[in-house]
C-alpha positions in Angstrom: 119.2 207.9 140.8 122.3 207.5 139.0 122.1 203.8 138.4 121.1 202.2 135.2 118.1 200.7 136.5 116.6 204.0 137.3 117.9 206.8 135.0 115.3 209.4 135.8 113.3 210.7 138.8 111.3 213.7 140.4 112.8 216.2 142.7 110.1 218.3 144.6 111.3 221.2 146.6 109.4 224.0 148.4 112.3 226.3 149.3 113.5 229.2 147.2 116.7 227.3 146.0 116.9 228.7 142.4 120.1 230.3 142.6 121.9 227.6 144.2 120.1 225.1 142.0 121.5 226.8 138.7 125.1 227.0 140.2 124.8 223.2 141.1 123.6 222.3 137.6 126.2 224.7 136.0 129.0 222.8 138.2 127.8 219.2 137.6 126.3 219.2 134.3 129.5 220.4 132.4 127.3 223.4 131.0 124.9 220.9 129.6 121.5 221.1 131.7 119.9 218.1 129.7 122.4 215.9 131.6 120.5 216.8 134.9 117.1 217.8 134.0 114.5 215.2 132.4 113.3 215.6 128.8 109.9 217.1 128.1 107.0 214.7 127.4 106.8 216.3 123.8 110.5 215.5 123.2 110.3 212.0 124.6 107.1 211.3 122.6 108.9 212.2 119.4 111.9 209.9 120.2 109.7 207.0 120.9 107.5 207.8 117.8 110.8 207.4 115.7 111.9 204.2 117.6 108.5 202.5 116.9 108.6 203.6 113.3 112.2 202.1 112.9 110.9 198.9 114.9 108.0 198.5 112.6 110.1 198.8 109.5 112.1 196.0 110.8 109.4 193.7 112.0 106.0 195.1 110.9 104.1 192.2 112.8 104.8 189.3 115.1 105.0 186.6 112.1 107.8 188.9 110.5 109.9 188.4 113.8 109.8 184.5 113.3 111.0 185.1 109.9 114.3 186.9 110.9 115.6 183.9 112.5 116.1 182.6 108.8 117.5 185.8 107.4 120.8 185.7 109.3 122.4 187.4 112.4 122.2 191.0 111.0 118.4 191.0 110.7 117.8 189.7 114.0 120.2 192.0 115.6 118.3 194.8 114.0 115.1 193.9 115.7 116.8 193.4 119.0 118.3 196.8 119.0 115.2 198.7 117.7 113.1 197.1 120.3 115.5 197.7 123.0 115.3 201.4 121.9 111.4 201.3 122.4 111.9 199.7 125.7 114.3 202.3 127.0 112.2 205.2 125.8 109.1 203.6 127.2 110.5 203.1 130.5 111.4 206.8 130.6 107.8 208.0 129.2 105.5 205.8 131.2 106.0 207.6 134.3 105.0 211.2 133.0 101.4 212.1 133.9 100.6 212.9 130.1 101.4 209.5 129.0 98.8 207.5 127.3 98.8 204.8 124.4 96.2 206.8 122.6 99.1 209.3 121.8 100.5 206.5 119.6 97.6 204.9 117.9 97.0 203.2 115.7 100.8 202.5 115.1 101.4 201.1 118.6 99.5 200.3 121.8 99.6 198.5 125.2 99.0 195.0 123.5 101.3 195.4 120.8 104.0 196.3 123.4 103.2 193.1 125.4 103.5 191.2 122.1 106.9 192.4 121.2 108.2 192.2 124.6 107.2 188.2 124.4 109.2 188.1 121.0 112.2 190.1 122.4 112.4 187.7 125.4 112.1 184.6 123.3 115.0 186.0 121.2 117.1 186.5 124.3 116.3 182.9 125.6 117.2 181.4 122.1 120.5 183.4 121.8 121.5 183.1 125.5 120.5 179.7 126.5 121.5 178.0 123.1 124.5 179.7 122.1 126.0 179.0 118.7 128.8 180.7 116.8 131.0 182.5 119.5 131.8 185.0 116.6 128.2 185.7 116.0 127.4 189.5 116.5 124.3 188.2 118.5 126.4 186.8 121.2 127.6 190.3 122.1 124.4 192.1 122.1 123.4 193.5 125.6 119.7 192.9 126.0 119.6 195.0 129.1 116.8 192.3 130.3 116.1 194.3 133.3 114.2 196.6 130.8 111.3 194.1 130.8 110.8 194.3 134.4 108.4 197.4 134.4 105.8 195.1 136.1 106.2 191.9 137.9 104.1 189.4 136.0 105.2 186.2 137.6 103.7 182.7 138.5 102.1 184.3 141.7 100.4 186.9 139.7 99.1 184.7 137.2 97.5 182.3 139.9 95.9 185.3 141.6 94.4 186.3 138.2 93.3 182.7 137.8 91.7 182.4 141.2 89.7 185.6 140.7 88.3 184.6 137.4 84.7 186.1 137.1 82.7 182.9 136.8 79.3 184.7 137.1 78.7 185.6 133.4 80.0 184.3 130.1 81.4 187.4 129.1 83.4 187.9 132.2 84.7 184.4 132.3 85.9 184.8 128.6 87.4 188.2 129.0 89.3 187.3 132.0 90.6 184.1 130.6 91.8 185.7 127.4 93.6 188.1 129.4 95.5 185.5 131.4 96.2 183.6 128.2 97.7 186.7 126.6 100.0 187.3 129.6 101.1 183.5 129.5 101.7 183.8 125.8 104.1 186.7 126.4 105.7 185.4 129.5 109.1 186.9 130.0 110.5 184.8 133.0 111.6 181.2 132.8 109.5 180.0 135.6 106.3 181.3 134.3 107.1 180.1 130.8 107.8 176.5 132.0 104.2 176.4 133.6 102.2 178.3 130.9 101.2 175.3 128.6 99.8 173.4 131.7 97.9 176.6 133.0 96.6 177.4 129.4 95.2 173.6 129.4 93.5 174.4 132.7 91.9 177.6 131.1 90.8 175.8 128.0 89.7 172.6 129.4 88.4 173.2 133.1 87.3 176.9 133.1 84.5 176.6 130.7 82.8 173.7 132.7 83.0 175.1 136.2 79.9 176.4 138.0 79.7 180.1 139.0 80.2 179.4 142.8 83.1 176.8 142.0 86.5 177.0 144.1 88.8 177.9 140.9 92.0 177.4 143.4 90.8 173.8 144.4 89.9 172.8 140.9 93.5 174.2 139.7 94.9 172.0 142.2 93.1 169.0 141.4 93.9 169.5 137.7 97.6 169.9 138.5 97.7 166.8 140.4 95.8 164.8 137.7 97.9 166.0 135.1 101.1 165.0 136.8 99.9 161.6 137.5 98.8 161.3 133.9 102.2 162.4 132.7 103.7 159.8 135.1 101.6 157.1 133.8 102.3 158.0 130.2 106.2 157.9 130.8 106.1 154.6 132.6 104.1 152.9 129.9 106.6 154.4 127.2 109.5 152.9 128.9 108.0 150.0 130.4 108.6 150.6 134.0 106.4 150.6 137.0 104.6 153.9 137.4 105.1 153.6 141.1 109.0 153.7 140.6 108.5 157.0 138.6 106.2 158.4 141.3 108.8 157.4 144.0 111.6 159.3 142.1 109.3 162.5 141.9 108.8 162.1 145.6 112.5 161.8 146.4 113.2 164.7 144.0 110.7 166.9 145.8 112.0 166.0 149.3 116.1 165.9 148.7 116.1 168.4 145.6 117.9 165.7 143.3 117.9 162.3 142.1 119.8 159.2 143.3 121.5 158.0 140.3 123.0 154.7 141.6 119.7 153.7 143.0 117.7 154.5 139.7 120.4 152.3 137.6 119.9 149.6 140.3 116.1 149.6 140.1 116.1 149.8 136.2 118.6 146.8 136.3 115.5 144.8 137.8 113.4 145.5 134.8 115.8 143.5 132.5 117.2 146.6 130.7 120.9 146.4 129.4 123.3 149.1 130.9 123.3 151.2 127.6 119.5 151.2 127.8 119.5 151.8 131.7 121.4 155.0 130.9 119.4 156.2 128.4 116.0 155.7 130.6 118.0 157.4 133.3 118.7 160.4 131.4 115.0 160.7 130.2 113.8 160.2 133.7 116.1 162.9 134.8 114.4 165.2 132.1 111.1 164.1 132.8 111.1 164.7 136.7 112.8 168.1 136.4 110.3 169.3 133.8 107.4 167.9 135.9 108.6 169.7 139.0 108.9 173.0 137.1 105.5 172.7 135.5 103.8 172.0 138.7 105.6 173.9 141.5 
């Protein structure tokens, strides 16, 4: 219970230990019971209301968050710190039986939380994955990214949702599809984010055409296989190399976990490319294969 990942908990006791408990609290709390006992729901709600108000003053909507990137580090830092406060308080209050989003309407609700979570994670990815000025205040922000992991929304979770889309009615089909697309849009892990665009295309292009008794899982596998073959053909045509060569490299990568750079350079030499051109195509092939594997597997 003392770890950062779980700063709260419930203790249920059926024996009469009040006197011993009071003594223990006095001993270990340094005469401040608030250190030991969880705050009331009303107290937490008041704090979360204030945090939400501060957040919305900084970023009243999603579009305003995108604009912060052009307003300097201080503006983006304010959003990150404000939403981090909201996340901290939400992770505490959500375990209370009294908690319901209606208590925070119309200022905030579950959908807004998901939308802001997506923007918060995007800020994390931009700053941590593409570091700029080492002296920037953004480099020193602790995003406490574990705060986002309240529910495990990963690739397996999304695939299960896709496989159970209600195809029996147009309304059910549309509602399920829109729910999955919202989750993809707000993806907060790299693996799911790398597959989001392809899965959204499946939802837009294939799901509307399926019959009520269609095997969604089989249709998804067919779509992914077709998409990969189409991408390989486009890459091969763009670089004037045989598509069979690209497919072979993808197969080798899936089996060995890496590409054979020497073999690639040798094979590209047979296409009449000069050394500099071969190196450029090899780098692009590396990127293509890596992204193709991330998007499909």
